[in-house]
Amino acid sequence: MKPIFSHVGIVGVGAMGRGIAQIAAQAGSTVLLFDLQAETARVAQTSVFSQWDRLCEKGRLDAAQTALYKSRLHCADSLAALSGSDLIVEAIVERLDVKASLFAELEALVAPSTVLVTNTSSLSVTAIAARLKRPQQFAGFHFFNPVPLMKVVEVVAGLKTGASVCADLTAYARQMGHTPVLAQDTPGFIVNHAGRGYGTEALRVVSEGVADFATIDRILKDQIGFKLGPFELMDLTALDVSHPVMESIYHQYFEEPRYRPSVITAQRLAGGVVGKKVGEGFYRYDKGVAQTEPEPAAPSVDQMPPVWVSPRAARRADLLLLLKNLGARIETGATPSAQALTLVAPLGFDITTVAVVERLDPARTIGIDMLVDDAVSKRRVLATNPATRLDMRNAAHALMARDGKAVSVIRDSGGFVSQRVVATIVNIACDICQQGICSPADLETAVTLGLGYPLGPLAMGNLYGPTNILEVLFNMQTVYGDPRYRPSPWLRRRGAIGLSLLHQEA
Ligand code: NAI
């Protein structure tokens, strides 16, 4: 099939430029590589050639195909050599002034029909195009690292980008074997915007002393199914990359509280404790392997007390069934007996508040997170309040570990770890829909392919229940009085127009 763009120029062939060059040549385009450092273009060409050689050795490409791909990839020794391109992709240093002058220079060289695109991840496409004579021919084309493996690309429409340009880029992305998603030109576009919830809320949990980072990683992997915990992810990405992104999106949204970064990462960045690549981040690394402390074993308890469950517990029937299966002696009275371990299962409220409101003895009150269906979760999470007695804490831990399932016990917090992080992710996703940054379907695609989440954020909201997510947020807002937990209007309206988060309004 003939490629939409038969001649493609790439300016800046570092990590990103060479990946884009590879998939452009694979799509059938003739590709010219240009870099400020003359030697870099050759290095990039050699590097892409060796990628193809490796695919050929593995039998994923045949010799003829490899030779054909190689014949399409050339080095240019001047910017002027790119003048015959139908498409020029820029992947140079992330600076507005440098990018804007490069495009002014390119625009003077190329035909009026040439499409110019930037791979910027944090700058405004509209701002880069501001000085151009033909801003309608300019767009964002945001790939992810490593380009050949990360199969999603954001096609970003600036204020003046022509619709046909977006349509051509979308079709070309498909020819390159990638999935295009259409984004409005807003800070972080889709993926880096939607990704704000995971790390920032986890950092906030740590900053409140609710749980340490290793416990939070375990909870989010075992309960929600994330491949990496937020702290493992930050160690992998490295804080010198991720903290500036957190700051940039926060400031670009004029200090929107939902995106507020954490002093924890600012301080660690200042101290150079940035992640795996330097051997120390949230974890210490020995030969690239994170060193973790073993989890505390479940305590042994001689005399298991009877258990009473609050009538207001979330998923109360499921909780009672779980207790029965674990062999608990369940009390059925209207109030707990004097010996009873008292279980509450709030959504968004802290255990202290629940004990006070329900007139329960806080010394015997423990919370359990019932947002996630126990049958599909690999871990149970309990929370104490400051008055919880050690024997009650131990009894609850031992009881919940009876069938061998992992148990974490955390401190009191408005919302359990998974509730807080999931509700924050879903809320930010709903706000992206509210702002019309992209379609709900593209949001789901972008997040699953770009961030590797187990589900798109809207599907995640559906799974745990939009009304449950709303309840978590409303209650957290009450507990913390913090505007970052105010539910997006798009999420609030799901109460009226149906529970499917993908449901479109008329
Ligand atoms: P890099 O540092 O690996 O490569 C940049 C290349 O551009 C270098 O080879 C440099 O010599 C060249 N260069 C710099 N100024 C130039 C100029 N005026 N003219 C021609 N060449 C010039 O950087 P990387 O990581 O490839 O990033 C490039 C762009 O892609 C940046 O805008 C970055 O924000 C964006 N991006 C990076 C991602 C990543 O994970 N690395 C992901 C998505 C976007």
XYZ file of C-alpha atoms and ligand atoms in Angstrom:
550
model
C 0.000 0.000 0.000
C 1.279 3.456 -0.901
C 2.155 5.427 2.225
C 0.174 8.631 2.855
C 3.515 10.439 3.137
C 6.023 9.010 0.661
C 8.965 11.260 1.676
C 9.495 11.812 5.380
C 12.194 13.937 7.015
C 13.146 13.455 10.656
C 14.934 16.273 12.470
C 16.664 15.208 15.688
C 17.435 11.513 15.650
C 18.107 10.695 19.298
C 16.042 8.119 21.166
C 12.720 9.188 19.675
C 13.685 10.332 16.181
C 15.304 7.030 15.276
C 12.315 5.015 16.495
C 9.961 7.152 14.401
C 12.319 6.772 11.415
C 12.201 2.993 11.791
C 8.420 2.685 11.674
C 8.116 5.310 8.910
C 10.471 3.296 6.676
C 8.570 0.113 7.564
C 5.369 1.870 6.426
C 6.912 2.330 2.969
C 8.185 5.905 3.175
C 11.611 7.084 2.073
C 13.110 8.608 5.198
C 15.834 11.237 5.558
C 17.567 11.641 8.927
C 18.952 14.998 10.023
C 20.585 15.929 13.304
C 22.513 18.944 14.536
C 25.372 16.554 15.304
C 26.333 15.235 11.864
C 27.639 11.986 13.341
C 24.323 11.315 15.137
C 22.438 10.752 11.874
C 24.907 7.964 10.931
C 24.710 6.476 14.421
C 20.909 6.522 14.196
C 20.935 4.880 10.772
C 23.301 2.137 12.008
C 21.154 1.627 15.088
C 17.937 1.204 13.062
C 19.745 -1.110 10.615
C 20.831 -3.313 13.516
C 17.226 -3.403 14.837
C 16.133 -4.787 11.472
C 19.076 -7.223 11.390
C 18.002 -8.523 14.795
C 14.384 -8.943 13.624
C 15.738 -10.786 10.586
C 17.848 -13.112 12.779
C 14.743 -13.882 14.844
C 12.858 -14.725 11.653
C 10.404 -11.831 12.065
C 11.661 -10.214 8.821
C 13.008 -11.935 5.725
C 16.255 -10.861 4.038
C 14.493 -9.159 1.125
C 12.298 -7.121 3.447
C 15.282 -6.124 5.571
C 17.158 -4.935 2.494
C 14.083 -3.053 1.287
C 13.669 -1.259 4.617
C 17.363 -0.348 4.669
C 17.148 1.067 1.149
C 14.538 3.567 2.414
C 16.596 5.082 5.239
C 19.141 7.792 4.384
C 21.165 10.489 6.135
C 20.911 14.158 5.207
C 23.784 16.546 5.795
C 21.713 19.721 5.756
C 18.218 20.811 6.691
C 17.775 21.974 3.087
C 18.073 18.343 1.946
C 14.665 17.747 3.591
C 12.938 20.307 1.330
C 11.235 17.652 -0.813
C 9.535 15.955 2.175
C 5.741 15.515 2.415
C 6.061 15.210 6.172
C 8.745 16.449 8.556
C 8.804 15.105 12.104
C 10.737 17.093 14.708
C 12.219 15.282 17.721
C 14.890 17.722 18.928
C 15.547 19.229 22.334
C 12.409 20.091 24.366
C 12.650 23.900 24.135
C 9.939 26.146 22.752
C 12.310 28.789 21.337
C 14.527 26.229 19.578
C 11.578 24.284 18.155
C 9.787 27.475 16.991
C 12.847 28.738 15.098
C 13.479 25.325 13.543
C 9.918 25.240 12.181
C 10.175 28.824 10.866
C 13.307 27.721 8.981
C 11.653 24.527 7.723
C 8.505 26.324 6.570
C 10.606 28.534 4.301
C 12.254 25.444 2.755
C 9.316 23.149 2.025
C 6.304 23.140 -0.316
C 3.053 24.659 1.050
C 1.499 21.182 1.143
C 4.179 19.728 3.439
C 2.962 18.732 6.878
C 5.202 19.699 9.805
C 4.831 17.915 13.142
C 6.423 18.043 16.577
C 6.974 15.111 18.923
C 6.898 17.413 21.953
C 5.525 15.848 25.111
C 5.150 18.934 27.266
C 5.052 22.069 25.100
C 1.994 23.641 23.529
C 1.565 22.743 19.859
C -0.276 26.038 19.354
C 2.601 28.003 20.905
C 5.209 26.276 18.707
C 3.087 27.133 15.636
C 2.404 30.740 16.654
C 5.004 32.264 14.326
C 4.252 30.036 11.333
C 2.658 31.356 8.148
C 0.799 28.064 7.610
C -0.216 26.866 11.081
C -2.952 24.770 9.458
C -0.165 22.486 8.145
C 1.246 21.964 11.648
C 0.299 19.432 14.360
C 1.605 17.430 17.276
C 2.511 13.790 16.616
C 3.423 12.472 20.044
C 5.046 9.036 20.194
C 6.175 7.103 23.258
C 9.506 5.514 24.092
C 10.520 2.985 22.714
C 8.601 3.963 19.593
C 8.457 0.609 17.771
C 7.049 -1.134 20.880
C 4.743 1.567 22.256
C 1.962 1.246 19.729
C 0.060 4.449 20.388
C 0.540 7.967 19.025
C -1.299 11.126 19.977
C -2.313 13.278 17.015
C -2.538 16.709 18.593
C -4.590 19.450 17.015
C -3.350 22.967 17.747
C -5.796 25.872 17.550
C -5.234 26.286 13.809
C -4.380 22.749 12.708
C -6.343 21.719 9.598
C -8.746 18.787 9.910
C -7.282 17.111 6.813
C -3.818 17.194 8.378
C -5.125 15.310 11.433
C -6.917 12.850 9.159
C -3.715 12.199 7.153
C -1.608 11.763 10.293
C -4.195 9.392 11.725
C -4.189 7.274 8.568
C -0.388 7.337 8.388
C -0.107 6.245 12.042
C -2.153 3.171 11.132
C 0.119 2.474 8.165
C 3.020 2.552 10.640
C 1.251 -0.120 12.691
C 0.344 2.297 15.474
C -2.999 3.207 17.018
C -3.705 6.929 16.666
C -5.689 8.869 19.239
C -6.892 12.420 18.638
C -6.120 14.988 21.331
C -6.799 18.672 21.746
C -3.706 20.766 22.472
C -3.809 20.820 26.280
C -1.063 20.244 28.891
C 0.062 16.603 28.886
C -2.320 15.835 25.973
C -4.044 12.549 26.945
C -1.536 10.045 28.303
C 0.629 12.320 30.444
C -2.497 14.040 31.744
C -4.385 10.826 32.564
C -1.237 9.466 34.217
C -1.254 12.204 36.896
C -3.485 10.312 39.310
C -1.433 7.211 39.974
C 1.837 8.567 41.331
C 0.573 11.765 42.921
C -2.125 10.104 45.020
C 0.243 7.305 46.067
C 2.763 9.962 47.149
C 0.069 11.682 49.149
C -0.725 8.419 50.961
C 2.967 8.066 51.874
C 3.192 11.690 52.955
C 0.337 11.088 55.425
C 2.218 8.150 56.966
C -0.643 5.798 56.089
C 1.600 3.133 54.576
C 5.146 2.862 53.271
C 5.786 2.859 49.556
C 6.505 -0.882 49.297
C 3.137 -1.658 50.932
C 1.361 0.732 48.555
C 3.036 -0.934 45.554
C 1.943 -4.376 46.782
C -1.634 -3.252 47.385
C -2.079 -1.644 43.965
C -0.544 -4.583 42.114
C -2.467 -7.252 44.051
C -5.831 -5.517 44.355
C -6.124 -3.573 41.109
C -3.752 -5.490 38.839
C -1.244 -2.762 37.943
C 1.906 -4.359 36.490
C 4.143 -1.996 38.440
C 3.396 -0.188 41.671
C 3.574 3.625 41.485
C 6.939 3.711 43.273
C 8.418 0.966 41.104
C 7.195 2.954 38.106
C 8.718 6.218 39.359
C 12.020 4.385 39.969
C 11.943 3.049 36.421
C 11.022 6.344 34.758
C 13.422 8.213 37.101
C 12.437 11.332 39.021
C 14.569 13.640 36.856
C 12.033 12.824 34.111
C 8.792 12.359 36.049
C 8.979 15.107 38.694
C 9.396 17.939 36.122
C 6.405 16.513 34.206
C 4.331 16.621 37.428
C 5.375 20.243 38.032
C 4.883 21.291 34.432
C 1.338 19.939 34.120
C 0.390 21.384 37.520
C 1.619 24.873 36.580
C 0.273 24.741 33.033
C -3.169 24.071 34.540
C -2.695 27.168 36.745
C -2.143 25.227 39.967
C -5.138 22.908 39.610
C -5.095 20.973 42.930
C -5.783 17.603 41.234
C -2.298 17.670 39.695
C -0.418 19.006 42.735
C 3.037 17.363 42.891
C 4.641 16.136 46.093
C 7.519 17.537 48.128
C 8.724 13.941 48.473
C 9.746 13.676 44.825
C 11.064 17.268 44.753
C 13.380 16.487 47.658
C 14.517 13.125 46.312
C 15.254 14.715 42.957
C 17.322 17.427 44.672
C 19.233 14.704 46.516
C 19.906 12.704 43.342
C 17.951 9.678 44.594
C 16.139 9.476 41.283
C 15.605 5.792 40.589
C 16.886 2.512 39.254
C 19.372 4.052 36.819
C 21.457 5.448 39.712
C 20.993 2.349 41.889
C 18.741 4.087 44.397
C 15.269 5.494 44.270
C 12.370 4.535 46.494
C 14.040 1.100 46.435
C 17.741 0.270 46.567
C 18.965 -1.775 43.615
C 21.546 -4.498 43.693
C 22.620 -5.481 40.152
C 19.390 -3.918 38.891
C 17.168 -5.875 41.305
C 15.053 -3.951 43.842
C 15.815 -4.898 47.431
C 12.654 -5.304 49.503
C 12.015 -6.193 53.123
C 9.895 -9.331 53.594
C 6.302 -8.657 54.620
C 5.429 -9.180 58.274
C 3.950 -12.661 58.802
C 0.363 -12.987 60.000
C 0.310 -13.082 63.810
C -0.862 -16.235 65.566
C -3.857 -15.695 67.805
C -4.977 -18.228 70.441
C -8.406 -16.864 71.181
C -10.188 -15.469 68.116
C -12.901 -13.012 69.207
C -16.383 -13.017 67.641
C -16.843 -10.580 64.780
C -19.554 -7.961 64.352
C -20.018 -6.183 61.009
C -21.386 -2.661 60.688
C -24.776 -2.516 58.924
C -23.333 0.307 56.798
C -20.382 -1.746 55.495
C -19.813 -1.647 51.728
C -20.537 -5.045 50.076
C -21.822 -6.215 53.475
C -23.259 -9.492 52.145
C -19.906 -10.338 50.495
C -18.061 -9.469 53.693
C -20.326 -11.700 55.787
C -19.843 -14.561 53.326
C -16.083 -14.062 53.436
C -16.115 -14.154 57.248
C -18.220 -17.318 57.184
C -15.781 -18.967 54.745
C -12.891 -17.990 57.003
C -14.630 -19.689 59.936
C -15.352 -16.548 61.962
C -17.944 -16.520 64.730
C -20.294 -13.853 63.445
C -22.410 -11.778 65.811
C -25.856 -10.826 64.586
C -26.962 -8.384 67.289
C -27.830 -4.753 66.573
C -24.665 -3.699 68.404
C -21.376 -5.518 69.018
C -20.886 -7.479 72.251
C -18.173 -6.319 74.645
C -15.681 -8.840 73.186
C -16.430 -8.394 69.513
C -13.941 -7.414 66.882
C -15.867 -4.680 65.104
C -15.476 -4.480 61.323
C -16.394 -1.458 59.267
C -15.987 -1.103 55.499
C -16.266 2.544 54.509
C -15.816 4.123 51.090
C -13.720 7.262 51.392
C -14.238 7.790 55.110
C -11.559 7.125 57.700
C -12.053 4.496 60.404
C -12.043 7.046 63.224
C -14.922 9.004 61.712
C -16.936 5.835 61.140
C -16.364 4.655 64.732
C -17.467 8.045 66.063
C -20.503 8.406 63.790
C -21.679 4.811 64.363
C -20.985 5.047 68.130
C -18.578 2.084 68.023
C -15.741 1.391 70.469
C -12.696 2.606 68.480
C -10.376 0.282 70.447
C -12.060 -2.714 68.812
C -12.814 -1.158 65.429
C -10.923 -2.147 62.277
C -11.674 -1.232 58.680
C -11.512 -3.477 55.639
C -11.426 -2.288 52.036
C -14.392 -3.826 50.230
C -14.227 -1.704 47.050
C -12.564 -4.582 45.211
C -14.304 -7.960 44.936
C -12.436 -10.279 47.307
C -12.746 -13.152 44.840
C -10.561 -11.374 42.263
C -8.206 -9.594 44.657
C -4.901 -11.180 45.679
C -4.691 -9.137 48.867
C -6.926 -7.901 51.683
C -6.308 -4.500 53.201
C -7.185 -3.615 56.777
C -6.906 -0.221 58.445
C -6.580 0.584 62.116
C -7.527 3.823 63.826
C -5.219 5.447 66.405
C -7.120 3.779 69.292
C -7.251 0.235 67.852
C -5.957 -2.305 70.425
C -3.091 -4.556 69.353
C -5.022 -7.763 70.172
C -7.857 -6.621 67.892
C -5.452 -5.677 65.113
C -3.735 -9.070 65.409
C -7.051 -10.927 65.492
C -8.271 -9.188 62.344
C -4.969 -9.813 60.530
C -4.868 -13.501 61.550
C -8.513 -14.037 60.597
C -8.141 -12.446 57.161
C -4.960 -14.473 56.474
C -6.562 -17.831 57.414
C -6.947 -18.952 53.800
C -3.387 -17.897 52.905
C -4.294 -14.651 51.138
C -1.857 -11.758 51.626
C -2.950 -9.086 54.110
C -1.708 -5.515 54.551
C -2.558 -3.453 57.599
C -2.373 0.290 57.050
C -3.017 3.335 59.222
C -6.186 5.373 59.244
C -6.852 7.420 56.140
C -9.792 8.955 54.327
C -10.188 6.097 51.869
C -8.041 2.976 51.611
C -5.047 2.966 49.246
C -6.860 1.391 46.281
C -9.959 3.528 46.809
C -7.922 6.726 46.802
C -5.774 5.889 43.812
C -8.572 4.409 41.676
C -10.975 7.262 42.489
C -8.284 9.815 41.609
C -7.462 8.120 38.292
C -11.151 7.819 37.351
C -11.881 11.399 38.389
C -9.043 12.843 36.303
C -10.166 10.703 33.339
C -13.727 12.021 33.698
C -12.374 15.553 33.743
C -10.471 14.878 30.515
C -13.842 13.882 29.004
C -15.492 16.911 30.581
C -12.945 19.203 28.933
C -13.419 17.478 25.564
C -9.681 16.795 25.273
C -10.450 13.532 23.481
C -13.257 11.039 23.030
C -13.912 8.585 25.884
C -12.938 5.718 23.555
C -9.601 7.339 22.614
C -8.929 8.004 26.293
C -9.286 4.301 27.068
C -7.042 3.315 24.154
C -4.393 5.914 25.009
C -4.184 4.890 28.661
C -4.093 1.142 28.125
C -1.479 1.373 25.352
C 0.464 4.378 26.660
C 0.476 3.644 30.391
C -0.078 -0.119 30.412
C -2.895 0.076 32.997
C -4.884 -3.143 33.377
C -8.015 -1.317 32.201
C -8.823 2.064 30.739
C -9.734 4.525 33.502
C -13.396 4.634 32.496
C -13.627 0.833 32.374
C -11.966 0.860 35.798
C -14.661 3.230 37.027
C -17.344 0.943 35.622
C -15.791 -2.113 37.245
C -15.703 -0.586 40.732
C -18.952 1.302 40.191
C -19.321 5.000 39.369
C -21.504 5.497 42.431
C -18.842 3.890 44.643
C -16.170 6.122 43.086
C -18.404 9.145 43.678
C -18.965 8.087 47.282
C -15.202 7.727 47.846
C -14.597 11.206 46.430
C -17.456 12.921 48.274
C -16.332 11.390 51.568
C -12.652 12.150 50.986
C -13.575 15.717 50.217
C -15.347 15.826 53.585
C -12.435 14.214 55.437
C -9.673 16.310 53.850
C -11.531 19.451 52.791
C -9.234 19.340 49.779
C -10.517 20.494 46.369
C -8.364 17.874 44.636
C -11.032 15.297 45.566
C -14.020 17.209 44.199
C -15.702 14.968 41.647
C -15.620 16.061 38.034
C -19.072 17.143 36.796
C -18.755 14.447 34.112
C -18.537 11.807 36.835
C -21.314 13.372 38.931
C -23.680 13.323 35.979
C -23.263 9.553 35.572
C -25.682 9.305 38.483
C -28.410 10.808 36.275
C -27.635 9.493 32.802
C -26.509 5.969 33.514
C -23.713 4.176 35.161
C -21.640 3.457 32.068
C -18.778 5.907 32.058
C -18.540 5.497 28.300
C -22.155 6.576 27.874
C -22.260 9.716 25.728
C -24.483 12.605 26.645
C -26.979 13.758 24.043
P 17.440 12.988 22.587
O 18.284 13.903 23.388
O 17.680 11.524 22.652
O 17.585 13.412 21.024
C 17.470 14.724 20.575
C 18.322 14.855 19.324
O 18.044 16.102 18.723
C 19.824 14.834 19.624
O 20.444 13.877 18.775
C 20.295 16.254 19.304
O 21.602 16.298 18.744
C 19.267 16.689 18.292
N 19.057 18.137 18.228
C 18.954 19.014 19.247
N 18.698 20.246 18.776
C 18.627 20.139 17.421
C 18.374 21.068 16.368
N 18.154 22.361 16.617
N 18.352 20.598 15.102
C 18.581 19.280 14.846
N 18.837 18.379 15.800
C 18.851 18.796 17.074
O 15.933 13.369 22.926
P 14.617 12.439 22.803
O 14.421 11.730 24.065
O 14.683 11.682 21.531
O 13.488 13.559 22.716
C 13.257 14.316 21.550
C 11.901 14.987 21.637
O 10.894 14.003 21.834
C 11.733 15.985 22.782
O 10.884 17.002 22.357
C 11.066 15.146 23.855
O 10.329 15.916 24.758
C 10.148 14.285 23.018
N 9.735 13.025 23.609
C 10.619 12.242 24.305
C 10.214 11.047 24.863
C 11.161 10.172 25.616
O 10.698 9.293 26.371
N 12.458 10.318 25.463
C 8.803 10.575 24.731
C 7.991 11.432 23.912
C 8.439 12.616 23.413
